[in-house]
Amino acid sequence: QVQLVESGGGLVQAGGSLRVSCAVSGSTFSSYDMAWFRQAPGKEREFVAAVNWYGTRTYYSDSVKGRFTISRDNAKSTVYLQMNSLKPEDTAVYYCAARPRSSRLLEDKYAYWGQGTQVTVSS
């Protein structure tokens, strides 16, 4: 059973940076595509960014493109989301997700989820 544990959330001022991490255990990390989603209060969960199993393909939502960077370290079984130029509208619980590697669109069909880490951006 794949287990995902996020860390690194917190409070940051608008314009600042934060990096969240997701450590994966219980299976072969390099066999999984990885993604970040987020959910703000009163809103549906939305896709943020994804990276394929080998780290050669990434995909971002329009709202974070150019500001956020997803990366992975297969040796450490960890995926990261570097968030720069943060805005108050980036405030949300950020969830890490995994799926067995697939040729599907990177934003689709994630089966395994972490419990989330809160990111709050003050204005």
mmCIF file of N, CA and C in Angstrom:
data_model
loop_
_atom_site.group_PDB
_atom_site.id
_atom_site.type_symbol
_atom_site.label_atom_id
_atom_site.label_comp_id
_atom_site.label_asym_id
_atom_site.label_seq_id
_atom_site.Cartn_x
_atom_site.Cartn_y
_atom_site.Cartn_z
ATOM 1 N N GLN A 1 0.834 -1.185 0.000
ATOM 2 C CA GLN A 1 0.000 0.000 0.000
ATOM 3 C C GLN A 1 0.880 1.249 0.000
ATOM 4 N N VAL A 2 0.608 2.123 -0.932
ATOM 5 C CA VAL A 2 1.398 3.350 -1.047
ATOM 6 C C VAL A 2 0.970 4.334 0.038
ATOM 7 N N GLN A 3 1.953 4.900 0.714
ATOM 8 C CA GLN A 3 1.675 5.917 1.733
ATOM 9 C C GLN A 3 2.389 7.204 1.362
ATOM 10 N N LEU A 4 1.674 8.313 1.490
ATOM 11 C CA LEU A 4 2.210 9.617 1.122
ATOM 12 C C LEU A 4 2.093 10.550 2.328
ATOM 13 N N VAL A 5 3.177 11.220 2.644
ATOM 14 C CA VAL A 5 3.186 12.134 3.787
ATOM 15 C C VAL A 5 3.764 13.475 3.345
ATOM 16 N N GLU A 6 2.918 14.500 3.398
ATOM 17 C CA GLU A 6 3.349 15.847 3.012
ATOM 18 C C GLU A 6 3.978 16.577 4.198
ATOM 19 N N SER A 7 4.839 17.519 3.890
ATOM 20 C CA SER A 7 5.436 18.376 4.907
ATOM 21 C C SER A 7 5.858 19.684 4.264
ATOM 22 N N GLY A 8 6.129 20.674 5.111
ATOM 23 C CA GLY A 8 6.683 21.927 4.607
ATOM 24 C C GLY A 8 5.702 23.060 4.455
ATOM 25 N N GLY A 9 4.448 22.821 4.740
ATOM 26 C CA GLY A 9 3.481 23.915 4.658
ATOM 27 C C GLY A 9 3.726 24.943 5.742
ATOM 28 N N GLY A 10 3.008 26.060 5.640
ATOM 29 C CA GLY A 10 3.149 27.093 6.650
ATOM 30 C C GLY A 10 2.550 28.400 6.209
ATOM 31 N N LEU A 11 2.934 29.448 6.923
ATOM 32 C CA LEU A 11 2.446 30.790 6.654
ATOM 33 C C LEU A 11 3.552 31.604 5.991
ATOM 34 N N VAL A 12 3.214 32.278 4.910
ATOM 35 C CA VAL A 12 4.198 33.087 4.181
ATOM 36 C C VAL A 12 3.506 34.342 3.670
ATOM 37 N N GLN A 13 4.262 35.402 3.531
ATOM 38 C CA GLN A 13 3.709 36.641 2.995
ATOM 39 C C GLN A 13 3.605 36.589 1.481
ATOM 40 N N ALA A 14 2.686 37.340 0.960
ATOM 41 C CA ALA A 14 2.542 37.428 -0.490
ATOM 42 C C ALA A 14 3.875 37.837 -1.117
ATOM 43 N N GLY A 15 4.204 37.178 -2.214
ATOM 44 C CA GLY A 15 5.469 37.412 -2.884
ATOM 45 C C GLY A 15 6.589 36.516 -2.420
ATOM 46 N N GLY A 16 6.351 35.802 -1.344
ATOM 47 C CA GLY A 16 7.360 34.920 -0.787
ATOM 48 C C GLY A 16 7.382 33.558 -1.445
ATOM 49 N N SER A 17 8.228 32.691 -0.886
ATOM 50 C CA SER A 17 8.413 31.344 -1.430
ATOM 51 C C SER A 17 8.252 30.302 -0.342
ATOM 52 N N LEU A 18 7.898 29.112 -0.771
ATOM 53 C CA LEU A 18 7.748 27.980 0.141
ATOM 54 C C LEU A 18 7.957 26.715 -0.677
ATOM 55 N N ARG A 19 8.523 25.708 -0.042
ATOM 56 C CA ARG A 19 8.643 24.405 -0.695
ATOM 57 C C ARG A 19 7.953 23.358 0.158
ATOM 58 N N VAL A 20 7.046 22.627 -0.444
ATOM 59 C CA VAL A 20 6.408 21.505 0.217
ATOM 60 C C VAL A 20 6.970 20.204 -0.357
ATOM 61 N N SER A 21 7.000 19.197 0.499
ATOM 62 C CA SER A 21 7.569 17.906 0.132
ATOM 63 C C SER A 21 6.566 16.802 0.393
ATOM 64 N N CYS A 22 6.763 15.701 -0.282
ATOM 65 C CA CYS A 22 5.905 14.532 -0.094
ATOM 66 C C CYS A 22 6.789 13.295 -0.130
ATOM 67 N N ALA A 23 6.870 12.624 0.985
ATOM 68 C CA ALA A 23 7.644 11.402 1.080
ATOM 69 C C ALA A 23 6.731 10.201 0.845
ATOM 70 N N VAL A 24 7.187 9.304 0.008
ATOM 71 C CA VAL A 24 6.373 8.153 -0.384
ATOM 72 C C VAL A 24 7.026 6.875 0.116
ATOM 73 N N SER A 25 6.218 5.974 0.638
ATOM 74 C CA SER A 25 6.720 4.683 1.098
ATOM 75 C C SER A 25 5.721 3.596 0.739
ATOM 76 N N GLY A 26 6.159 2.371 0.881
ATOM 77 C CA GLY A 26 5.271 1.245 0.676
ATOM 78 C C GLY A 26 5.264 0.656 -0.708
ATOM 79 N N SER A 27 5.979 1.295 -1.624
ATOM 80 C CA SER A 27 6.035 0.755 -2.977
ATOM 81 C C SER A 27 7.219 1.385 -3.698
ATOM 82 N N THR A 28 7.429 0.981 -4.924
ATOM 83 C CA THR A 28 8.563 1.494 -5.703
ATOM 84 C C THR A 28 8.213 2.869 -6.247
ATOM 85 N N PHE A 29 8.819 3.890 -5.653
ATOM 86 C CA PHE A 29 8.468 5.274 -5.989
ATOM 87 C C PHE A 29 8.620 5.555 -7.478
ATOM 88 N N SER A 30 9.648 5.016 -8.086
ATOM 89 C CA SER A 30 9.908 5.319 -9.495
ATOM 90 C C SER A 30 8.883 4.700 -10.436
ATOM 91 N N SER A 31 7.968 3.921 -9.893
ATOM 92 C CA SER A 31 6.899 3.339 -10.717
ATOM 93 C C SER A 31 5.664 4.230 -10.787
ATOM 94 N N TYR A 32 5.722 5.385 -10.142
ATOM 95 C CA TYR A 32 4.539 6.220 -10.011
ATOM 96 C C TYR A 32 4.727 7.605 -10.616
ATOM 97 N N ASP A 33 3.686 8.044 -11.313
ATOM 98 C CA ASP A 33 3.560 9.460 -11.634
ATOM 99 C C ASP A 33 3.105 10.163 -10.355
ATOM 100 N N MET A 34 3.549 11.404 -10.175
ATOM 101 C CA MET A 34 3.227 12.136 -8.949
ATOM 102 C C MET A 34 2.605 13.490 -9.280
ATOM 103 N N ALA A 35 1.756 13.953 -8.393
ATOM 104 C CA ALA A 35 1.078 15.225 -8.638
ATOM 105 C C ALA A 35 0.804 15.944 -7.327
ATOM 106 N N TRP A 36 0.550 17.240 -7.473
ATOM 107 C CA TRP A 36 0.052 18.056 -6.374
ATOM 108 C C TRP A 36 -1.305 18.620 -6.765
ATOM 109 N N PHE A 37 -2.203 18.570 -5.806
ATOM 110 C CA PHE A 37 -3.508 19.203 -5.915
ATOM 111 C C PHE A 37 -3.665 20.136 -4.731
ATOM 112 N N ARG A 38 -4.674 20.992 -4.784
ATOM 113 C CA ARG A 38 -4.941 21.863 -3.631
ATOM 114 C C ARG A 38 -6.438 22.084 -3.495
ATOM 115 N N GLN A 39 -6.835 22.409 -2.281
ATOM 116 C CA GLN A 39 -8.233 22.702 -2.021
ATOM 117 C C GLN A 39 -8.325 23.881 -1.068
ATOM 118 N N ALA A 40 -8.925 24.943 -1.555
ATOM 119 C CA ALA A 40 -9.152 26.128 -0.741
ATOM 120 C C ALA A 40 -10.496 26.009 -0.037
ATOM 121 N N PRO A 41 -10.689 26.734 1.062
ATOM 122 C CA PRO A 41 -11.969 26.659 1.788
ATOM 123 C C PRO A 41 -13.143 26.997 0.873
ATOM 124 N N GLY A 42 -14.133 26.125 0.902
ATOM 125 C CA GLY A 42 -15.337 26.365 0.118
ATOM 126 C C GLY A 42 -15.208 26.089 -1.360
ATOM 127 N N LYS A 43 -14.066 25.552 -1.774
ATOM 128 C CA LYS A 43 -13.854 25.278 -3.198
ATOM 129 C C LYS A 43 -13.541 23.810 -3.410
ATOM 130 N N GLU A 44 -13.694 23.379 -4.649
ATOM 131 C CA GLU A 44 -13.358 22.008 -4.996
ATOM 132 C C GLU A 44 -11.838 21.853 -5.104
ATOM 133 N N ARG A 45 -11.394 20.635 -4.921
ATOM 134 C CA ARG A 45 -9.976 20.352 -5.090
ATOM 135 C C ARG A 45 -9.590 20.570 -6.553
ATOM 136 N N GLU A 46 -8.429 21.158 -6.773
ATOM 137 C CA GLU A 46 -7.992 21.432 -8.141
ATOM 138 C C GLU A 46 -6.566 20.942 -8.358
ATOM 139 N N PHE A 47 -6.304 20.600 -9.586
ATOM 140 C CA PHE A 47 -4.977 20.151 -9.996
ATOM 141 C C PHE A 47 -4.008 21.330 -9.988
ATOM 142 N N VAL A 48 -2.775 21.071 -9.533
ATOM 143 C CA VAL A 48 -1.746 22.105 -9.506
ATOM 144 C C VAL A 48 -0.596 21.767 -10.456
ATOM 145 N N ALA A 49 0.008 20.593 -10.260
ATOM 146 C CA ALA A 49 1.187 20.233 -11.048
ATOM 147 C C ALA A 49 1.396 18.732 -10.983
ATOM 148 N N ALA A 50 2.087 18.192 -11.984
ATOM 149 C CA ALA A 50 2.374 16.765 -12.010
ATOM 150 C C ALA A 50 3.701 16.513 -12.711
ATOM 151 N N VAL A 51 4.291 15.384 -12.372
ATOM 152 C CA VAL A 51 5.537 14.962 -13.010
ATOM 153 C C VAL A 51 5.443 13.469 -13.272
ATOM 154 N N ASN A 52 5.969 13.039 -14.420
ATOM 155 C CA ASN A 52 5.878 11.619 -14.732
ATOM 156 C C ASN A 52 6.883 10.823 -13.912
ATOM 157 N N TRP A 53 6.825 9.505 -14.050
ATOM 158 C CA TRP A 53 7.590 8.617 -13.174
ATOM 159 C C TRP A 53 9.092 8.829 -13.276
ATOM 160 N N TYR A 54 9.553 9.277 -14.453
ATOM 161 C CA TYR A 54 10.992 9.403 -14.638
ATOM 162 C C TYR A 54 11.474 10.842 -14.461
ATOM 163 N N GLY A 55 10.523 11.758 -14.313
ATOM 164 C CA GLY A 55 10.895 13.154 -14.157
ATOM 165 C C GLY A 55 11.152 13.878 -15.453
ATOM 166 N N THR A 56 10.759 13.281 -16.562
ATOM 167 C CA THR A 56 11.042 13.889 -17.866
ATOM 168 C C THR A 56 9.893 14.735 -18.403
ATOM 169 N N ARG A 57 8.737 14.586 -17.818
ATOM 170 C CA ARG A 57 7.565 15.375 -18.247
ATOM 171 C C ARG A 57 6.910 16.023 -17.049
ATOM 172 N N THR A 58 6.548 17.270 -17.181
ATOM 173 C CA THR A 58 5.799 17.981 -16.151
ATOM 174 C C THR A 58 4.598 18.675 -16.787
ATOM 175 N N TYR A 59 3.640 18.998 -15.953
ATOM 176 C CA TYR A 59 2.452 19.699 -16.423
ATOM 177 C C TYR A 59 1.935 20.558 -15.281
ATOM 178 N N TYR A 60 1.499 21.782 -15.614
ATOM 179 C CA TYR A 60 1.060 22.737 -14.603
ATOM 180 C C TYR A 60 -0.296 23.322 -14.964
ATOM 181 N N SER A 61 -1.030 23.682 -13.942
ATOM 182 C CA SER A 61 -2.245 24.446 -14.191
ATOM 183 C C SER A 61 -1.851 25.859 -14.618
ATOM 184 N N ASP A 62 -2.714 26.500 -15.330
ATOM 185 C CA ASP A 62 -2.427 27.856 -15.798
ATOM 186 C C ASP A 62 -2.213 28.817 -14.632
ATOM 187 N N SER A 63 -2.879 28.572 -13.522
ATOM 188 C CA SER A 63 -2.811 29.504 -12.394
ATOM 189 C C SER A 63 -1.461 29.507 -11.690
ATOM 190 N N VAL A 64 -0.660 28.470 -11.892
ATOM 191 C CA VAL A 64 0.640 28.401 -11.202
ATOM 192 C C VAL A 64 1.812 28.346 -12.177
ATOM 193 N N LYS A 65 1.538 28.221 -13.442
ATOM 194 C CA LYS A 65 2.609 28.092 -14.436
ATOM 195 C C LYS A 65 3.534 29.297 -14.370
ATOM 196 N N GLY A 66 4.823 29.027 -14.319
ATOM 197 C CA GLY A 66 5.809 30.096 -14.234
ATOM 198 C C GLY A 66 6.160 30.501 -12.822
ATOM 199 N N ARG A 67 5.365 30.054 -11.850
ATOM 200 C CA ARG A 67 5.633 30.389 -10.441
ATOM 201 C C ARG A 67 5.993 29.151 -9.619
ATOM 202 N N PHE A 68 5.387 28.026 -9.952
ATOM 203 C CA PHE A 68 5.610 26.789 -9.205
ATOM 204 C C PHE A 68 6.440 25.828 -10.043
ATOM 205 N N THR A 69 7.230 25.001 -9.360
ATOM 206 C CA THR A 69 8.020 23.976 -10.026
ATOM 207 C C THR A 69 7.892 22.667 -9.275
ATOM 208 N N ILE A 70 7.492 21.636 -9.993
ATOM 209 C CA ILE A 70 7.437 20.300 -9.402
ATOM 210 C C ILE A 70 8.698 19.545 -9.790
ATOM 211 N N SER A 71 9.210 18.768 -8.841
ATOM 212 C CA SER A 71 10.387 17.948 -9.113
ATOM 213 C C SER A 71 10.313 16.704 -8.253
ATOM 214 N N ARG A 72 11.150 15.744 -8.581
ATOM 215 C CA ARG A 72 11.159 14.511 -7.818
ATOM 216 C C ARG A 72 12.584 14.009 -7.671
ATOM 217 N N ASP A 73 12.808 13.312 -6.584
ATOM 218 C CA ASP A 73 14.092 12.665 -6.333
ATOM 219 C C ASP A 73 13.777 11.190 -6.097
ATOM 220 N N ASN A 74 13.995 10.386 -7.109
ATOM 221 C CA ASN A 74 13.631 8.967 -6.990
ATOM 222 C C ASN A 74 14.503 8.245 -5.966
ATOM 223 N N ALA A 75 15.708 8.712 -5.755
ATOM 224 C CA ALA A 75 16.582 8.088 -4.757
ATOM 225 C C ALA A 75 16.054 8.319 -3.339
ATOM 226 N N LYS A 76 15.341 9.425 -3.143
ATOM 227 C CA LYS A 76 14.799 9.749 -1.829
ATOM 228 C C LYS A 76 13.301 9.472 -1.731
ATOM 229 N N SER A 77 12.713 8.976 -2.820
ATOM 230 C CA SER A 77 11.267 8.688 -2.837
ATOM 231 C C SER A 77 10.455 9.901 -2.407
ATOM 232 N N THR A 78 10.833 11.033 -2.943
ATOM 233 C CA THR A 78 10.211 12.292 -2.534
ATOM 234 C C THR A 78 9.900 13.155 -3.748
ATOM 235 N N VAL A 79 8.753 13.804 -3.694
ATOM 236 C CA VAL A 79 8.384 14.775 -4.715
ATOM 237 C C VAL A 79 8.258 16.138 -4.020
ATOM 238 N N TYR A 80 8.631 17.177 -4.751
ATOM 239 C CA TYR A 80 8.648 18.521 -4.197
ATOM 240 C C TYR A 80 7.776 19.454 -5.038
ATOM 241 N N LEU A 81 7.313 20.496 -4.373
ATOM 242 C CA LEU A 81 6.654 21.587 -5.080
ATOM 243 C C LEU A 81 7.260 22.890 -4.554
ATOM 244 N N GLN A 82 8.060 23.517 -5.407
ATOM 245 C CA GLN A 82 8.646 24.808 -5.079
ATOM 246 C C GLN A 82 7.678 25.885 -5.527
ATOM 247 N N MET A 83 7.273 26.728 -4.585
ATOM 248 C CA MET A 83 6.271 27.755 -4.869
ATOM 249 C C MET A 83 6.885 29.133 -4.676
ATOM 250 N N ASN A 84 6.958 29.889 -5.743
ATOM 251 C CA ASN A 84 7.517 31.237 -5.711
ATOM 252 C C ASN A 84 6.432 32.255 -6.048
ATOM 253 N N SER A 85 6.718 33.497 -5.728
ATOM 254 C CA SER A 85 5.771 34.594 -6.011
ATOM 255 C C SER A 85 4.365 34.241 -5.541
ATOM 256 N N LEU A 86 4.290 33.782 -4.322
ATOM 257 C CA LEU A 86 3.004 33.314 -3.799
ATOM 258 C C LEU A 86 2.005 34.446 -3.665
ATOM 259 N N LYS A 87 0.750 34.103 -3.891
ATOM 260 C CA LYS A 87 -0.358 35.049 -3.828
ATOM 261 C C LYS A 87 -1.357 34.578 -2.775
ATOM 262 N N PRO A 88 -2.143 35.482 -2.219
ATOM 263 C CA PRO A 88 -3.163 35.053 -1.248
ATOM 264 C C PRO A 88 -4.100 33.980 -1.810
ATOM 265 N N GLU A 89 -4.364 34.031 -3.095
ATOM 266 C CA GLU A 89 -5.250 33.020 -3.695
ATOM 267 C C GLU A 89 -4.605 31.640 -3.802
ATOM 268 N N ASP A 90 -3.329 31.525 -3.460
ATOM 269 C CA ASP A 90 -2.683 30.214 -3.392
ATOM 270 C C ASP A 90 -2.945 29.534 -2.057
ATOM 271 N N THR A 91 -3.581 30.229 -1.128
ATOM 272 C CA THR A 91 -3.896 29.651 0.173
ATOM 273 C C THR A 91 -4.815 28.448 0.004
ATOM 274 N N ALA A 92 -4.384 27.310 0.554
ATOM 275 C CA ALA A 92 -5.139 26.068 0.397
ATOM 276 C C ALA A 92 -4.441 24.959 1.177
ATOM 277 N N VAL A 93 -5.127 23.841 1.283
ATOM 278 C CA VAL A 93 -4.465 22.614 1.716
ATOM 279 C C VAL A 93 -3.902 21.953 0.457
ATOM 280 N N TYR A 94 -2.632 21.645 0.494
ATOM 281 C CA TYR A 94 -1.956 21.041 -0.656
ATOM 282 C C TYR A 94 -1.816 19.538 -0.425
ATOM 283 N N TYR A 95 -2.276 18.779 -1.413
ATOM 284 C CA TYR A 95 -2.273 17.328 -1.342
ATOM 285 C C TYR A 95 -1.314 16.748 -2.373
ATOM 286 N N CYS A 96 -0.562 15.764 -1.932
ATOM 287 C CA CYS A 96 0.278 14.978 -2.810
ATOM 288 C C CYS A 96 -0.535 13.773 -3.282
ATOM 289 N N ALA A 97 -0.332 13.370 -4.541
ATOM 290 C CA ALA A 97 -1.064 12.229 -5.083
ATOM 291 C C ALA A 97 -0.154 11.398 -5.962
ATOM 292 N N ALA A 98 -0.475 10.109 -6.076
ATOM 293 C CA ALA A 98 0.324 9.189 -6.874
ATOM 294 C C ALA A 98 -0.582 8.281 -7.695
ATOM 295 N N ARG A 99 -0.057 7.838 -8.826
ATOM 296 C CA ARG A 99 -0.742 6.826 -9.635
ATOM 297 C C ARG A 99 0.328 5.959 -10.279
ATOM 298 N N PRO A 100 0.009 4.708 -10.527
ATOM 299 C CA PRO A 100 0.964 3.884 -11.284
ATOM 300 C C PRO A 100 1.269 4.549 -12.619
ATOM 301 N N ARG A 101 2.487 4.482 -13.069
ATOM 302 C CA ARG A 101 2.871 5.226 -14.269
ATOM 303 C C ARG A 101 1.969 4.879 -15.432
ATOM 304 N N SER A 102 1.659 5.887 -16.194
ATOM 305 C CA SER A 102 0.604 5.775 -17.184
ATOM 306 C C SER A 102 0.885 6.721 -18.339
ATOM 307 N N SER A 103 0.274 6.395 -19.468
ATOM 308 C CA SER A 103 0.359 7.287 -20.621
ATOM 309 C C SER A 103 -0.795 8.295 -20.631
ATOM 310 N N ARG A 104 -1.634 8.220 -19.620
ATOM 311 C CA ARG A 104 -2.760 9.164 -19.535
ATOM 312 C C ARG A 104 -2.229 10.587 -19.333
ATOM 313 N N LEU A 105 -3.111 11.526 -19.537
ATOM 314 C CA LEU A 105 -2.767 12.916 -19.239
ATOM 315 C C LEU A 105 -2.322 13.020 -17.783
ATOM 316 N N LEU A 106 -1.291 13.825 -17.537
ATOM 317 C CA LEU A 106 -0.697 13.872 -16.211
ATOM 318 C C LEU A 106 -1.640 14.397 -15.139
ATOM 319 N N GLU A 107 -2.684 15.097 -15.527
ATOM 320 C CA GLU A 107 -3.586 15.644 -14.512
ATOM 321 C C GLU A 107 -4.730 14.691 -14.157
ATOM 322 N N ASP A 108 -4.735 13.506 -14.743
ATOM 323 C CA ASP A 108 -5.867 12.593 -14.577
ATOM 324 C C ASP A 108 -5.604 11.425 -13.636
ATOM 325 N N LYS A 109 -6.668 10.970 -12.930
ATOM 326 C CA LYS A 109 -6.753 9.646 -12.332
ATOM 327 C C LYS A 109 -5.646 9.287 -11.346
ATOM 328 N N TYR A 110 -5.612 9.981 -10.245
ATOM 329 C CA TYR A 110 -4.682 9.638 -9.191
ATOM 330 C C TYR A 110 -5.382 8.807 -8.128
ATOM 331 N N ALA A 111 -4.721 7.722 -7.722
ATOM 332 C CA ALA A 111 -5.376 6.733 -6.863
ATOM 333 C C ALA A 111 -4.991 6.863 -5.393
ATOM 334 N N TYR A 112 -3.826 7.421 -5.146
ATOM 335 C CA TYR A 112 -3.312 7.463 -3.775
ATOM 336 C C TYR A 112 -3.094 8.913 -3.365
ATOM 337 N N TRP A 113 -3.454 9.190 -2.102
ATOM 338 C CA TRP A 113 -3.450 10.574 -1.631
ATOM 339 C C TRP A 113 -2.830 10.688 -0.250
ATOM 340 N N GLY A 114 -2.156 11.806 -0.025
ATOM 341 C CA GLY A 114 -1.701 12.141 1.306
ATOM 342 C C GLY A 114 -2.784 12.868 2.070
ATOM 343 N N GLN A 115 -2.469 13.240 3.291
ATOM 344 C CA GLN A 115 -3.446 13.905 4.145
ATOM 345 C C GLN A 115 -3.428 15.423 3.990
ATOM 346 N N GLY A 116 -2.440 15.952 3.331
ATOM 347 C CA GLY A 116 -2.421 17.377 3.036
ATOM 348 C C GLY A 116 -1.583 18.194 3.988
ATOM 349 N N THR A 117 -1.135 19.345 3.502
ATOM 350 C CA THR A 117 -0.399 20.294 4.316
ATOM 351 C C THR A 117 -0.924 21.693 3.996
ATOM 352 N N GLN A 118 -1.138 22.481 5.037
ATOM 353 C CA GLN A 118 -1.744 23.794 4.874
ATOM 354 C C GLN A 118 -0.703 24.812 4.433
ATOM 355 N N VAL A 119 -1.056 25.562 3.399
ATOM 356 C CA VAL A 119 -0.249 26.698 2.957
ATOM 357 C C VAL A 119 -1.132 27.942 3.051
ATOM 358 N N THR A 120 -0.669 28.915 3.785
ATOM 359 C CA THR A 120 -1.413 30.156 3.951
ATOM 360 C C THR A 120 -0.548 31.327 3.510
ATOM 361 N N VAL A 121 -1.082 32.125 2.599
ATOM 362 C CA VAL A 121 -0.356 33.276 2.073
ATOM 363 C C VAL A 121 -1.080 34.536 2.539
ATOM 364 N N SER A 122 -0.387 35.334 3.315
ATOM 365 C CA SER A 122 -0.993 36.565 3.835
ATOM 366 C C SER A 122 -0.715 37.731 2.897
ATOM 367 N N SER A 123 -1.667 38.647 2.855
ATOM 368 C CA SER A 123 -1.526 39.802 1.954
ATOM 369 C C SER A 123 -0.824 40.962 2.645
#
